[in-house]
């Protein structure tokens, strides 16, 4: 009897959760959400499967998801295996010809197809994903960022209509941050930069930056749940935002300037992080948007 009572309580709680999510399901119906899946956030196979189910749920409830992924730890591991030495300039990897070939192999091959396979498995034949890089359909045309960095690119042109055509066919794009140069070069693009640029080209409703931290923290170490661009700039000037968080918030600011409605920095290792952010009152991580 006690077991039945507990089960009934669980069912009621589930129903209440679904009921509370209704306004958000309506809010995001037809919205474009770009998700940056960082290499550190990919975690275990179980974590990848959970992320894939979340993305399928989003697509099945009317969201148009676009996945852009990174893979820094995996690239480092492969370069070590191949005994290819990496140099860094001002914290950025110098990408020579040998390195860019490994970067493309790992990102467009190993990681991209792993994510595609996970989404297709979760989709059960109803939801489909397709793997791409910025080189496909001129999704991301780049110029060299800095000659000192070699084949590192800055996106300058895009093909958002191609991504919209995939959404019209109910296909989820999974994009590796590899760009094409106008002279036929292959460029390594920072994953956050690529996600922000693609989100801006689509005028996305949300850009979710999944990383390995809970969000932007204040001077006391607490996560700030909602911020404006002006607050971000002040926290950088004060030194509260520092280190690896600076490129992420800079990506957020550039995306918002480019037309993205809001950006959220959140811990991609947390179970159902994307669903918590989109479909609950409390959300997840740090939401950044211009004052309304």
Backbone as JSON, one array per atom type, in Angstrom:
{
  "sequence": "XXXXXXXXXXXXXXXXXXXXXXXXXXXXXXXXXXXXXXXXXXXXXXXXXXXXXXXXXXXXXXXXXXXXXXXXXXXXXXXXXXXXXXXXXXXXXXXXXXXXXXXXXXXXXXXXXXXXXXXXXXXXXXXXXXXXXXXXXXXXXXXXXXXXXXXXXXXXXXXXXXXXXXXXXXXXXXXXXXXXXXXXXXXXXXXXXXXXXXXXXXXXXXXXXXXXXXXXXXXXXXXXXXXXXXXXXXXXXXXXXXXXXXXXXXXXXXXXXXXXXXXXXXXXXXXXXXXXXXXXXXXXXXXXXXXX",
  "N": [[0.83, -1.2, 0.0], [1.96, 1.21, 0.84], [3.9, 1.5, -1.13], [2.31, 1.84, -3.44], [1.1, 4.28, -2.78], [3.33, 5.97, -2.79], [4.08, 5.76, -5.48], [1.83, 6.92, -6.66], [2.1, 9.53, -5.74], [4.42, 10.25, -7.08], [3.5, 10.17, -9.71], [1.62, 12.23, -9.67], [3.3, 14.39, -9.14], [4.8, 14.4, -11.49], [2.81, 15.0, -13.36], [2.1, 17.55, -12.48], [4.47, 18.9, -12.98], [4.58, 18.79, -15.79], [2.29, 20.27, -16.33], [3.04, 22.78, -15.31], [4.98, 23.4, -17.12], [3.65, 24.11, -19.42], [3.17, 26.92, -20.25], [5.74, 27.57, -21.11], [6.28, 25.71, -23.06], [4.49, 26.63, -24.95], [5.58, 29.16, -25.3], [8.07, 28.7, -26.55], [7.41, 27.47, -28.9], [8.14, 27.0, -32.2], [10.45, 28.48, -31.96], [13.93, 29.21, -32.52], [16.68, 27.59, -31.21], [19.97, 27.65, -30.42], [22.48, 25.46, -29.47], [25.45, 25.24, -27.8], [27.62, 22.71, -27.38], [30.04, 21.95, -25.28], [33.36, 20.5, -25.21], [34.15, 19.64, -22.65], [31.69, 19.34, -21.52], [30.56, 17.13, -22.58], [30.99, 14.67, -21.38], [30.05, 11.47, -20.1], [28.93, 8.45, -21.85], [26.34, 8.0, -21.01], [25.6, 10.56, -20.24], [25.7, 11.83, -22.72], [23.64, 10.49, -24.04], [21.47, 11.34, -22.5], [21.52, 14.1, -23.01], [20.94, 14.01, -25.75], [18.3, 13.0, -25.71], [17.03, 15.16, -24.52], [17.32, 17.1, -26.54], [15.84, 15.92, -28.59], [13.33, 15.93, -27.36], [12.9, 18.71, -27.27], [12.74, 19.29, -30.02], [10.45, 17.83, -30.68], [8.53, 19.24, -29.37], [8.2, 21.56, -30.73], [10.4, 23.29, -30.92], [13.17, 24.58, -32.79], [16.06, 23.15, -32.89], [19.59, 23.78, -33.03], [22.68, 22.31, -33.01], [25.9, 23.12, -32.05], [29.16, 22.09, -31.69], [32.08, 21.68, -29.58], [35.35, 20.5, -28.76], [37.83, 20.53, -27.53], [39.34, 19.06, -25.43], [39.36, 16.48, -26.57], [40.7, 16.94, -28.97], [43.21, 17.7, -27.99], [43.98, 15.26, -26.82], [44.2, 13.6, -29.09], [46.23, 14.91, -30.54], [48.33, 14.53, -28.79], [48.55, 11.74, -28.91], [49.42, 11.46, -31.51], [51.81, 12.68, -31.37], [52.08, 15.39, -32.01], [53.07, 18.6, -31.57], [51.64, 21.35, -29.86], [51.57, 24.84, -29.99], [50.91, 27.88, -28.18], [49.53, 31.13, -28.45], [48.94, 33.93, -26.63], [47.07, 32.44, -25.2], [45.69, 31.09, -27.17], [45.4, 28.4, -29.47], [47.99, 27.73, -31.74], [47.5, 26.93, -35.02], [48.78, 24.93, -37.24], [49.35, 23.4, -40.51], [49.45, 20.59, -40.12], [48.19, 20.38, -37.65], [45.6, 21.47, -38.12], [44.54, 19.54, -39.75], [44.25, 17.38, -38.0], [42.48, 18.54, -36.18], [40.19, 18.88, -37.8], [39.65, 16.22, -38.4], [39.03, 15.13, -35.86], [36.91, 16.8, -34.93], [34.97, 17.01, -37.09], [34.71, 14.38, -37.69], [35.03, 12.14, -35.51], [33.78, 13.32, -33.1], [31.53, 14.77, -34.05], [30.0, 12.82, -35.4], [29.45, 11.1, -33.33], [27.69, 12.59, -31.74], [25.59, 12.96, -33.58], [24.8, 10.31, -33.95], [23.87, 9.71, -31.37], [21.66, 11.45, -31.12], [20.03, 10.56, -33.22], [19.55, 7.96, -32.33], [18.09, 8.49, -30.0], [15.93, 9.69, -31.18], [14.45, 7.7, -32.35], [13.85, 7.08, -35.04], [11.97, 8.92, -35.75], [12.75, 11.54, -35.2], [15.41, 13.13, -36.76], [18.93, 13.62, -37.17], [21.61, 15.43, -38.7], [25.02, 15.45, -39.59], [27.3, 18.12, -39.94], [29.82, 20.46, -41.1], [31.19, 23.79, -40.86], [32.09, 24.08, -43.4], [30.33, 22.89, -45.12], [27.84, 23.58, -47.49], [28.56, 26.22, -47.43], [28.2, 27.16, -44.83], [29.69, 28.53, -42.96], [31.82, 30.83, -43.73], [35.15, 31.88, -43.57], [37.7, 34.21, -42.5], [41.23, 34.57, -42.02], [42.16, 34.75, -38.66], [44.45, 35.73, -37.31], [47.68, 36.02, -38.49], [49.72, 34.97, -36.88], [48.51, 32.89, -35.6], [48.06, 30.95, -37.45], [46.04, 28.59, -39.11], [43.54, 29.55, -37.99], [40.3, 30.69, -37.84], [38.04, 33.47, -38.39], [34.61, 33.8, -38.48], [32.85, 35.21, -41.23], [30.83, 35.16, -43.1], [27.67, 33.55, -43.82], [25.22, 30.86, -44.1], [22.31, 30.88, -43.35], [19.83, 30.2, -44.41], [20.03, 27.63, -45.38], [20.14, 26.12, -43.04], [17.62, 26.71, -42.04], [16.1, 25.4, -43.95], [16.65, 22.77, -43.33], [15.41, 22.61, -40.84], [12.78, 22.96, -41.68], [12.39, 20.53, -42.81], [12.34, 18.99, -40.62], [14.79, 18.2, -39.53], [17.61, 17.96, -37.45], [20.37, 20.02, -37.27], [23.79, 19.29, -36.73], [26.69, 20.78, -35.98], [30.08, 21.03, -36.72], [32.78, 23.1, -35.66], [34.34, 24.04, -37.99], [35.64, 26.01, -40.51], [35.39, 27.36, -43.88], [37.76, 28.85, -46.03], [37.95, 31.56, -48.41], [39.8, 31.04, -50.32], [39.96, 28.37, -50.4], [40.99, 27.34, -48.06], [41.12, 25.51, -44.94], [39.74, 26.25, -41.85], [40.2, 26.37, -38.35], [37.82, 27.04, -35.94], [36.97, 28.71, -33.0], [34.79, 27.07, -30.77], [32.76, 28.33, -29.21], [32.72, 30.84, -30.43], [31.89, 30.12, -33.02], [29.32, 29.09, -32.47], [28.02, 31.36, -31.42], [28.14, 33.07, -33.64], [26.66, 31.66, -35.59], [24.2, 31.52, -34.28], [23.56, 34.25, -34.24], [23.33, 34.72, -36.98], [21.01, 33.35, -37.5], [19.24, 34.77, -36.04], [18.53, 33.8, -33.5], [16.34, 32.7, -30.85], [17.33, 31.81, -28.43], [20.63, 31.24, -27.23], [22.36, 28.65, -25.96], [25.02, 28.07, -23.97], [26.68, 25.41, -23.19], [28.7, 24.3, -20.68], [31.37, 23.53, -18.34], [30.88, 24.67, -15.92], [28.72, 26.22, -13.45], [27.68, 28.64, -14.17], [27.9, 32.25, -14.57], [29.73, 33.75, -12.03], [29.44, 35.81, -9.09], [31.35, 38.17, -7.06], [31.31, 36.93, -4.62], [31.21, 34.27, -5.23], [28.8, 33.15, -5.93], [26.34, 32.02, -8.27], [25.17, 34.18, -10.76], [21.97, 34.73, -11.72], [20.6, 36.23, -13.65], [21.54, 38.68, -16.01], [22.61, 41.81, -17.45], [24.09, 43.09, -20.5], [25.56, 45.39, -19.78], [26.11, 44.95, -17.06], [27.75, 42.72, -17.31], [29.99, 43.8, -18.63], [30.9, 45.57, -16.65], [31.59, 43.76, -14.6], [33.7, 42.44, -15.81], [35.53, 44.55, -16.04], [35.98, 45.02, -13.33], [37.27, 42.74, -12.64], [35.93, 40.58, -11.66], [34.76, 38.77, -13.42], [36.8, 36.61, -15.06], [39.63, 34.95, -16.62], [38.87, 31.87, -18.22], [36.16, 32.38, -18.45], [35.81, 34.82, -19.64], [36.02, 34.74, -22.58], [33.62, 33.41, -23.07], [31.54, 35.08, -22.1], [32.04, 37.22, -23.74], [31.41, 36.13, -26.21], [28.67, 35.86, -25.73], [27.88, 38.58, -25.55], [28.49, 39.5, -28.13], [26.76, 37.89, -29.62], [24.24, 38.78, -28.73], [24.38, 41.44, -29.57], [24.29, 40.86, -32.24], [21.7, 40.09, -32.68], [20.58, 37.94, -31.31], [18.19, 36.87, -28.98], [18.57, 36.18, -26.24], [21.18, 34.86, -24.13], [22.4, 31.98, -22.51], [24.56, 30.81, -20.06], [25.5, 27.76, -18.87], [25.76, 24.75, -16.87], [26.58, 22.02, -18.62], [26.88, 19.46, -17.77], [25.0, 18.89, -15.9], [22.05, 17.03, -15.22], [19.52, 17.08, -17.69], [19.83, 19.79, -18.35], [19.24, 21.63, -20.43], [16.45, 21.42, -20.69], [15.62, 22.23, -18.15], [16.36, 24.9, -18.24], [14.79, 25.96, -20.35], [12.1, 25.24, -19.81], [11.24, 25.65, -17.19], [10.39, 27.63, -14.24], [12.57, 28.5, -12.71], [14.82, 28.12, -14.27], [18.22, 27.67, -15.46], [21.66, 28.17, -14.75], [23.29, 31.2, -15.97], [21.51, 33.82, -17.3], [21.75, 36.06, -19.95], [20.78, 39.09, -21.22], [19.61, 41.95, -23.05], [18.31, 44.9, -21.38], [14.77, 44.93, -20.86]],
  "CA": [[0.0, 0.0, 0.0], [2.86, 2.35, 0.9], [4.54, 1.62, -2.44], [1.32, 2.41, -4.34], [0.94, 5.69, -2.41], [4.52, 6.66, -3.27], [4.0, 5.83, -6.93], [0.8, 7.89, -7.0], [2.69, 10.85, -5.49], [5.35, 10.51, -8.17], [2.71, 10.47, -10.92], [1.05, 13.58, -9.5], [4.4, 15.35, -9.29], [5.12, 14.46, -12.92], [1.72, 15.73, -14.03], [2.22, 18.96, -12.09], [5.63, 19.43, -13.71], [4.17, 18.98, -17.18], [1.33, 21.37, -16.34], [3.78, 24.02, -15.1], [5.8, 23.66, -18.31], [2.82, 24.48, -20.56], [3.43, 28.26, -20.8], [7.05, 27.6, -21.76], [6.12, 24.96, -24.31], [3.85, 27.56, -25.88], [6.5, 30.27, -25.54], [9.16, 28.33, -27.45], [6.91, 26.82, -30.12], [8.64, 27.66, -33.39], [11.67, 29.24, -31.68], [15.23, 28.61, -32.86], [17.59, 27.54, -30.07], [21.3, 27.14, -30.75], [23.1, 24.86, -28.29], [26.88, 24.95, -27.91], [27.99, 21.59, -26.52], [31.49, 22.0, -25.11], [34.05, 19.22, -25.04], [34.12, 19.24, -21.24], [30.32, 19.06, -21.12], [30.06, 15.91, -23.23], [30.95, 13.69, -20.31], [29.94, 10.03, -20.34], [27.95, 8.01, -22.84], [25.02, 8.22, -20.42], [25.34, 11.98, -20.33], [25.42, 12.15, -24.12], [22.3, 9.97, -24.34], [20.51, 12.22, -21.84], [21.49, 15.34, -23.8], [20.25, 13.72, -27.01], [16.86, 12.92, -25.42], [16.57, 16.54, -24.3], [17.23, 17.77, -27.84], [14.7, 15.33, -29.28], [12.13, 16.48, -26.71], [12.76, 20.08, -27.73], [12.27, 19.28, -31.4], [9.11, 17.29, -30.72], [7.6, 20.21, -28.79], [8.11, 22.74, -31.57], [11.64, 24.06, -30.98], [14.1, 24.28, -33.88], [17.39, 23.16, -32.28], [20.84, 23.67, -33.8], [23.78, 21.95, -32.12], [27.27, 23.42, -32.45], [29.95, 21.45, -30.64], [33.52, 21.86, -29.51], [36.08, 19.25, -28.63], [39.21, 20.82, -27.16], [40.04, 17.95, -24.76], [39.54, 15.36, -27.5], [41.76, 17.34, -29.9], [44.47, 17.6, -27.25], [44.32, 13.85, -26.65], [44.64, 13.06, -30.37], [47.53, 15.5, -30.86], [49.31, 13.83, -27.95], [48.72, 10.39, -29.45], [50.18, 11.56, -32.77], [53.06, 13.38, -31.05], [52.08, 16.69, -32.68], [53.19, 19.61, -30.51], [50.84, 22.56, -30.04], [52.01, 26.07, -29.34], [49.81, 28.8, -27.89], [49.81, 32.56, -28.44], [47.91, 34.61, -25.85], [46.06, 31.47, -24.79], [45.02, 30.48, -28.32], [46.21, 27.38, -30.12], [48.52, 27.95, -33.08], [47.02, 25.8, -35.83], [49.5, 24.77, -38.5], [48.68, 22.5, -41.44], [49.28, 19.27, -39.5], [47.21, 20.49, -36.56], [44.25, 21.68, -38.62], [44.05, 18.26, -40.27], [43.81, 16.61, -36.84], [41.29, 19.22, -35.66], [39.04, 18.54, -38.65], [39.37, 14.78, -38.24], [38.39, 14.89, -34.56], [35.65, 17.52, -34.81], [33.99, 16.64, -38.12], [34.57, 12.92, -37.72], [34.75, 11.41, -34.27], [32.82, 13.94, -32.19], [30.29, 15.12, -34.76], [29.18, 11.63, -35.69], [28.98, 10.56, -32.05], [26.5, 13.35, -31.35], [24.54, 12.63, -34.55], [24.32, 8.94, -33.64], [23.1, 9.75, -30.12], [20.36, 12.1, -31.37], [19.22, 9.65, -34.05], [19.1, 6.84, -31.48], [17.03, 8.99, -29.13], [14.79, 10.07, -32.01], [13.66, 6.51, -32.68], [13.41, 7.08, -36.43], [11.03, 10.02, -35.97], [13.59, 12.74, -35.23], [16.67, 12.83, -37.43], [20.0, 14.61, -37.11], [22.61, 15.29, -39.76], [26.28, 16.07, -39.22], [27.84, 19.09, -40.89], [30.78, 21.42, -40.59], [30.99, 25.08, -41.49], [32.49, 23.99, -44.8], [29.21, 22.38, -45.9], [26.85, 24.56, -47.96], [29.06, 27.55, -47.03], [27.56, 27.54, -43.58], [30.54, 29.45, -42.21], [32.99, 31.26, -44.49], [36.03, 32.52, -42.6], [38.97, 34.85, -42.81], [42.25, 34.26, -41.02], [42.05, 35.62, -37.5], [45.74, 36.35, -37.01], [48.72, 35.18, -39.11], [50.51, 34.29, -35.85], [47.77, 31.71, -35.15], [47.94, 29.98, -38.53], [44.73, 28.32, -39.68], [42.45, 29.88, -37.07], [39.45, 31.56, -38.63], [36.94, 34.28, -37.87], [33.48, 33.73, -39.42], [32.45, 36.49, -41.82], [29.64, 34.97, -43.94], [26.92, 32.39, -43.34], [24.11, 30.4, -44.94], [21.24, 30.48, -42.43], [18.68, 29.64, -45.13], [20.21, 26.18, -45.47], [19.73, 25.56, -41.75], [16.15, 26.81, -41.97], [15.53, 24.35, -44.81], [16.72, 21.52, -42.56], [14.33, 22.66, -39.84], [11.5, 22.74, -42.38], [12.31, 19.08, -43.05], [12.39, 18.38, -39.28], [16.12, 17.63, -39.35], [18.42, 18.72, -36.51], [21.76, 20.16, -37.71], [24.87, 19.17, -35.75], [27.71, 21.49, -36.74], [31.46, 21.1, -36.22], [33.27, 24.46, -35.89], [35.37, 24.1, -39.01], [35.18, 26.95, -41.51], [36.05, 27.36, -45.18], [38.27, 30.12, -46.5], [37.58, 31.86, -49.79], [40.82, 30.48, -51.21], [39.96, 26.91, -50.23], [41.61, 26.93, -46.81], [40.31, 24.99, -43.84], [40.04, 27.02, -40.65], [39.73, 25.97, -37.02], [37.08, 28.15, -35.34], [36.58, 28.49, -31.61], [33.42, 26.56, -30.74], [31.84, 29.36, -28.72], [32.62, 31.85, -31.48], [31.06, 29.56, -34.09], [27.92, 29.0, -32.01], [27.48, 32.7, -31.34], [27.98, 33.61, -34.99], [25.55, 30.97, -36.24], [22.98, 31.97, -33.6], [23.25, 35.6, -34.72], [22.88, 34.65, -38.38], [19.64, 32.83, -37.48], [18.44, 35.59, -35.11], [17.98, 32.77, -32.6], [15.69, 33.14, -29.62], [18.24, 31.48, -27.34], [21.9, 30.55, -27.39], [22.71, 27.96, -24.72], [26.43, 27.7, -23.94], [26.85, 24.34, -22.21], [30.1, 24.22, -20.31], [31.61, 22.7, -17.16], [30.65, 25.48, -14.73], [27.29, 26.43, -13.23], [27.28, 29.92, -14.74], [28.75, 33.38, -14.22], [29.68, 33.92, -10.57], [29.77, 37.13, -8.57], [32.57, 38.23, -6.25], [31.15, 36.0, -3.51], [31.21, 32.9, -5.7], [27.45, 32.7, -6.22], [25.93, 32.16, -9.66], [24.24, 35.27, -11.04], [20.98, 34.06, -12.58], [20.21, 37.07, -14.78], [22.47, 39.78, -16.14], [22.55, 42.62, -18.66], [25.42, 43.32, -21.07], [26.26, 46.41, -19.01], [26.62, 44.3, -15.86], [28.86, 41.86, -17.72], [31.17, 44.65, -18.89], [31.37, 46.08, -15.36], [32.23, 42.66, -13.88], [35.0, 42.22, -16.45], [36.4, 45.67, -15.65], [36.32, 44.86, -11.92], [38.03, 41.51, -12.46], [35.08, 39.5, -11.13], [34.77, 37.8, -14.51], [38.19, 36.5, -15.49], [40.05, 33.65, -17.13], [38.14, 31.23, -19.32], [34.79, 32.87, -18.58], [35.77, 36.04, -20.46], [35.61, 34.47, -23.96], [32.22, 32.97, -23.14], [30.65, 36.23, -21.99], [32.24, 38.03, -24.95], [30.56, 35.49, -27.22], [27.29, 36.22, -25.41], [27.66, 39.98, -25.9], [28.49, 39.62, -29.59], [25.53, 37.26, -30.12], [23.12, 39.69, -28.44], [24.53, 42.56, -30.51], [23.95, 40.37, -33.57], [20.27, 39.83, -32.83], [20.09, 36.83, -30.48], [17.34, 37.46, -27.93], [19.2, 35.97, -24.93], [22.21, 33.83, -24.06], [22.49, 31.37, -21.19], [25.75, 30.01, -19.77], [25.04, 26.8, -17.87], [26.55, 23.52, -16.71], [26.05, 20.97, -19.47], [26.98, 18.14, -17.12], [23.83, 18.71, -15.04], [20.99, 16.3, -15.93], [18.4, 17.83, -18.29], [20.13, 21.22, -18.2], [18.52, 22.43, -21.44], [15.02, 21.42, -20.37], [15.43, 23.06, -16.96], [16.47, 26.3, -18.64], [13.72, 26.41, -21.24], [10.73, 24.88, -19.46], [10.92, 25.82, -15.77], [10.43, 29.0, -13.73], [13.86, 28.88, -12.14], [15.85, 28.07, -15.29], [19.52, 27.09, -15.08], [22.79, 28.97, -15.18], [23.22, 32.67, -16.03], [20.86, 34.34, -18.49], [22.24, 37.38, -20.33], [19.98, 39.73, -22.26], [19.5, 43.41, -22.92], [17.15, 45.29, -20.57], [13.5, 44.98, -21.59]],
  "C": [[0.87, 1.26, 0.0], [3.51, 2.59, -0.45], [3.58, 2.27, -3.43], [1.12, 3.89, -4.07], [2.11, 6.51, -2.93], [4.48, 6.83, -4.78], [2.98, 6.87, -7.37], [1.33, 9.31, -6.81], [3.64, 11.24, -6.61], [4.6, 10.88, -9.45], [2.12, 11.87, -10.85], [2.12, 14.64, -9.69], [4.78, 15.51, -10.75], [4.07, 15.25, -13.67], [1.8, 17.22, -13.72], [3.39, 19.63, -12.82], [5.27, 19.72, -15.16], [3.21, 20.16, -17.3], [2.04, 22.72, -16.2], [4.61, 24.4, -16.32], [4.99, 24.2, -19.48], [3.09, 25.89, -21.1], [4.75, 28.35, -21.56], [7.04, 26.79, -23.05], [5.47, 25.85, -25.37], [4.8, 28.68, -26.28], [7.55, 29.92, -26.6], [8.7, 27.58, -28.7], [7.36, 27.62, -31.35], [9.93, 28.43, -33.19], [12.91, 28.46, -32.13], [16.14, 28.72, -31.64], [18.89, 26.9, -30.52], [21.96, 26.67, -29.46], [24.57, 24.62, -28.58], [27.23, 23.87, -26.89], [29.51, 21.55, -26.44], [32.08, 20.62, -24.89], [34.02, 18.72, -23.62], [32.72, 18.84, -20.81], [29.79, 17.75, -21.7], [30.02, 14.74, -22.27], [30.87, 12.26, -20.79], [28.96, 9.73, -21.46], [26.53, 8.22, -22.32], [24.63, 9.69, -20.49], [25.0, 12.41, -21.74], [24.02, 11.68, -24.51], [21.22, 10.85, -23.72], [20.39, 13.54, -22.59], [20.71, 15.12, -25.09], [18.74, 13.63, -26.8], [16.28, 14.31, -25.2], [16.37, 17.26, -25.63], [16.05, 17.23, -28.64], [13.39, 15.85, -28.69], [11.87, 17.91, -27.2], [12.19, 20.12, -29.15], [10.83, 18.81, -31.49], [8.08, 18.24, -30.11], [7.67, 21.56, -29.5], [9.34, 23.61, -31.65], [12.44, 23.63, -32.21], [15.52, 24.31, -33.31], [18.5, 23.09, -33.33], [21.93, 23.37, -32.79], [25.1, 22.35, -32.77], [28.16, 22.87, -31.34], [31.42, 21.86, -30.72], [34.21, 20.51, -29.43], [37.54, 19.45, -28.27], [39.93, 19.68, -26.46], [40.31, 16.77, -25.69], [40.63, 15.68, -28.52], [43.12, 17.22, -29.22], [44.92, 16.16, -27.12], [44.84, 13.26, -27.96], [45.99, 13.63, -30.78], [48.63, 14.83, -30.05], [49.59, 12.44, -28.5], [49.58, 10.4, -30.71], [51.49, 12.3, -32.6], [53.19, 14.67, -31.86], [52.04, 17.77, -31.59], [52.35, 20.83, -30.86], [51.49, 23.72, -29.3], [50.8, 26.98, -29.14], [50.33, 30.24, -27.88], [48.65, 33.26, -27.75], [46.73, 33.68, -25.54], [45.33, 30.78, -25.92], [45.96, 29.54, -29.05], [46.69, 27.84, -31.49], [48.2, 26.72, -33.91], [47.75, 25.77, -37.16], [48.79, 23.74, -39.36], [48.44, 21.12, -40.81], [48.21, 19.31, -38.42], [45.79, 20.65, -37.08], [43.68, 20.39, -39.21], [43.55, 17.37, -39.13], [42.52, 17.21, -36.26], [40.06, 18.84, -36.48], [38.66, 17.07, -38.49], [38.6, 14.52, -36.94], [37.01, 15.54, -34.5], [34.61, 17.03, -35.81], [33.75, 15.14, -38.17], [34.11, 12.35, -36.41], [33.62, 12.05, -33.44], [31.49, 14.2, -32.87], [29.4, 13.9, -34.95], [28.69, 10.95, -34.41], [27.71, 11.27, -31.6], [25.33, 13.02, -32.27], [23.94, 11.26, -34.22], [23.46, 8.93, -32.39], [21.73, 10.36, -30.34], [19.47, 11.19, -32.2], [18.71, 8.46, -33.24], [17.97, 7.29, -30.57], [15.77, 9.32, -29.91], [13.94, 8.92, -32.47], [13.12, 6.49, -34.1], [12.44, 8.19, -36.77], [11.79, 11.34, -36.1], [14.94, 12.34, -35.81], [17.65, 13.97, -37.26], [20.95, 14.36, -38.26], [23.85, 16.06, -39.35], [26.84, 16.94, -40.32], [29.06, 19.76, -40.26], [30.5, 22.75, -41.28], [31.38, 25.11, -42.95], [31.34, 23.54, -45.69], [28.24, 23.51, -46.23], [27.24, 25.99, -47.59], [28.35, 28.06, -45.78], [28.36, 28.59, -42.83], [31.81, 29.72, -43.02], [33.84, 32.13, -43.58], [37.18, 33.28, -43.27], [39.95, 34.51, -41.7], [42.18, 35.27, -39.87], [43.32, 36.42, -37.26], [46.82, 35.46, -37.64], [49.55, 34.41, -38.08], [49.84, 33.0, -35.38], [47.62, 30.65, -36.23], [46.5, 29.84, -39.02], [43.61, 28.42, -38.63], [41.61, 30.94, -37.76], [38.43, 32.33, -37.83], [35.8, 34.24, -38.87], [33.08, 35.11, -39.93], [31.21, 36.38, -42.7], [29.01, 33.63, -43.61], [25.84, 32.02, -44.36], [22.96, 29.95, -44.05], [20.04, 29.86, -43.14], [18.8, 28.13, -45.26], [19.78, 25.51, -44.16], [18.22, 25.63, -41.58], [15.5, 25.74, -42.83], [15.59, 22.99, -44.12], [15.62, 21.49, -41.5], [12.96, 22.42, -40.48], [11.29, 21.27, -42.68], [12.41, 18.29, -41.75], [13.69, 17.61, -39.07], [16.93, 18.54, -38.43], [19.85, 18.81, -37.02], [22.72, 20.04, -36.52], [26.14, 19.66, -36.44], [29.05, 21.48, -36.01], [32.03, 22.47, -36.58], [34.52, 24.5, -36.78], [34.86, 25.0, -40.12], [35.98, 26.84, -42.8], [36.55, 28.77, -45.49], [37.93, 30.33, -47.96], [38.6, 31.33, -50.79], [40.95, 28.97, -51.05], [40.62, 26.43, -48.96], [40.59, 26.28, -45.87], [40.72, 25.71, -42.58], [39.43, 26.37, -39.42], [39.07, 27.19, -36.39], [36.76, 27.79, -33.9], [35.11, 28.1, -31.54], [32.41, 27.57, -30.25], [31.62, 30.43, -29.77], [31.7, 31.38, -32.6], [29.6, 29.53, -33.69], [27.29, 30.38, -31.95], [27.21, 33.3, -32.71], [26.8, 32.97, -35.71], [24.22, 31.38, -35.61], [22.57, 33.36, -34.08], [22.73, 35.58, -36.15], [21.43, 34.17, -38.48], [18.69, 33.72, -36.67], [17.74, 34.68, -34.1], [17.33, 33.39, -31.38], [16.6, 32.91, -28.42], [19.53, 30.88, -27.89], [22.26, 29.97, -26.04], [24.16, 27.52, -24.82], [26.64, 26.69, -22.83], [28.33, 24.16, -21.93], [30.24, 23.36, -19.06], [31.54, 23.51, -15.87], [29.17, 25.82, -14.65], [26.79, 27.73, -13.84], [28.28, 30.99, -14.38], [28.6, 33.64, -12.72], [30.07, 35.34, -10.18], [31.01, 37.06, -7.68], [32.51, 37.26, -5.06], [31.12, 34.54, -3.92], [29.85, 32.33, -6.0], [27.1, 32.94, -7.69], [24.92, 33.3, -9.8], [23.24, 34.75, -12.07], [20.55, 34.9, -13.77], [21.06, 38.33, -14.8], [22.19, 40.54, -17.43], [23.96, 42.73, -19.24], [26.23, 44.35, -20.28], [26.85, 45.83, -17.73], [27.82, 43.41, -16.18], [30.12, 42.7, -17.91], [31.75, 45.2, -17.58], [32.11, 44.99, -14.6], [33.57, 42.29, -14.5], [35.99, 43.29, -16.01], [36.86, 45.53, -14.2], [37.17, 43.62, -11.65], [37.23, 40.38, -11.88], [34.94, 38.39, -12.16], [36.18, 37.78, -15.07], [38.44, 35.13, -16.1], [39.19, 33.15, -18.28], [36.71, 31.68, -19.47], [34.71, 34.09, -19.49], [35.4, 35.73, -21.91], [34.14, 34.07, -24.08], [31.27, 34.17, -23.04], [30.84, 37.18, -23.18], [31.44, 37.46, -26.11], [29.1, 35.87, -27.0], [26.98, 37.65, -25.84], [27.59, 40.17, -27.41], [27.22, 39.02, -30.18], [24.32, 38.18, -29.9], [23.18, 40.9, -29.36], [24.11, 42.16, -31.92], [22.5, 39.99, -33.75], [19.73, 38.65, -32.07], [19.36, 37.42, -29.28], [17.97, 37.32, -26.54], [20.19, 34.82, -25.02], [22.25, 33.29, -22.64], [23.78, 30.56, -21.1], [25.4, 29.07, -18.63], [25.89, 25.54, -17.91], [25.92, 22.4, -17.53], [26.14, 19.59, -18.87], [25.78, 17.86, -16.23], [22.73, 17.99, -15.82], [19.9, 17.25, -16.43], [18.59, 19.34, -18.21], [19.33, 22.07, -19.18], [17.04, 22.52, -21.12], [14.74, 22.28, -19.15], [15.48, 24.54, -17.33], [15.25, 26.76, -19.41], [12.33, 26.27, -20.62], [10.4, 24.99, -17.98], [11.04, 27.29, -15.37], [11.85, 29.41, -13.34], [14.99, 28.84, -13.15], [17.11, 27.38, -14.79], [20.62, 28.02, -15.56], [22.52, 30.46, -15.15], [22.64, 33.11, -17.35], [21.32, 35.78, -18.72], [21.36, 37.91, -21.44], [19.92, 41.24, -21.99], [18.29, 43.74, -22.06], [15.9, 45.4, -21.42], [12.77, 46.28, -21.34]]
}
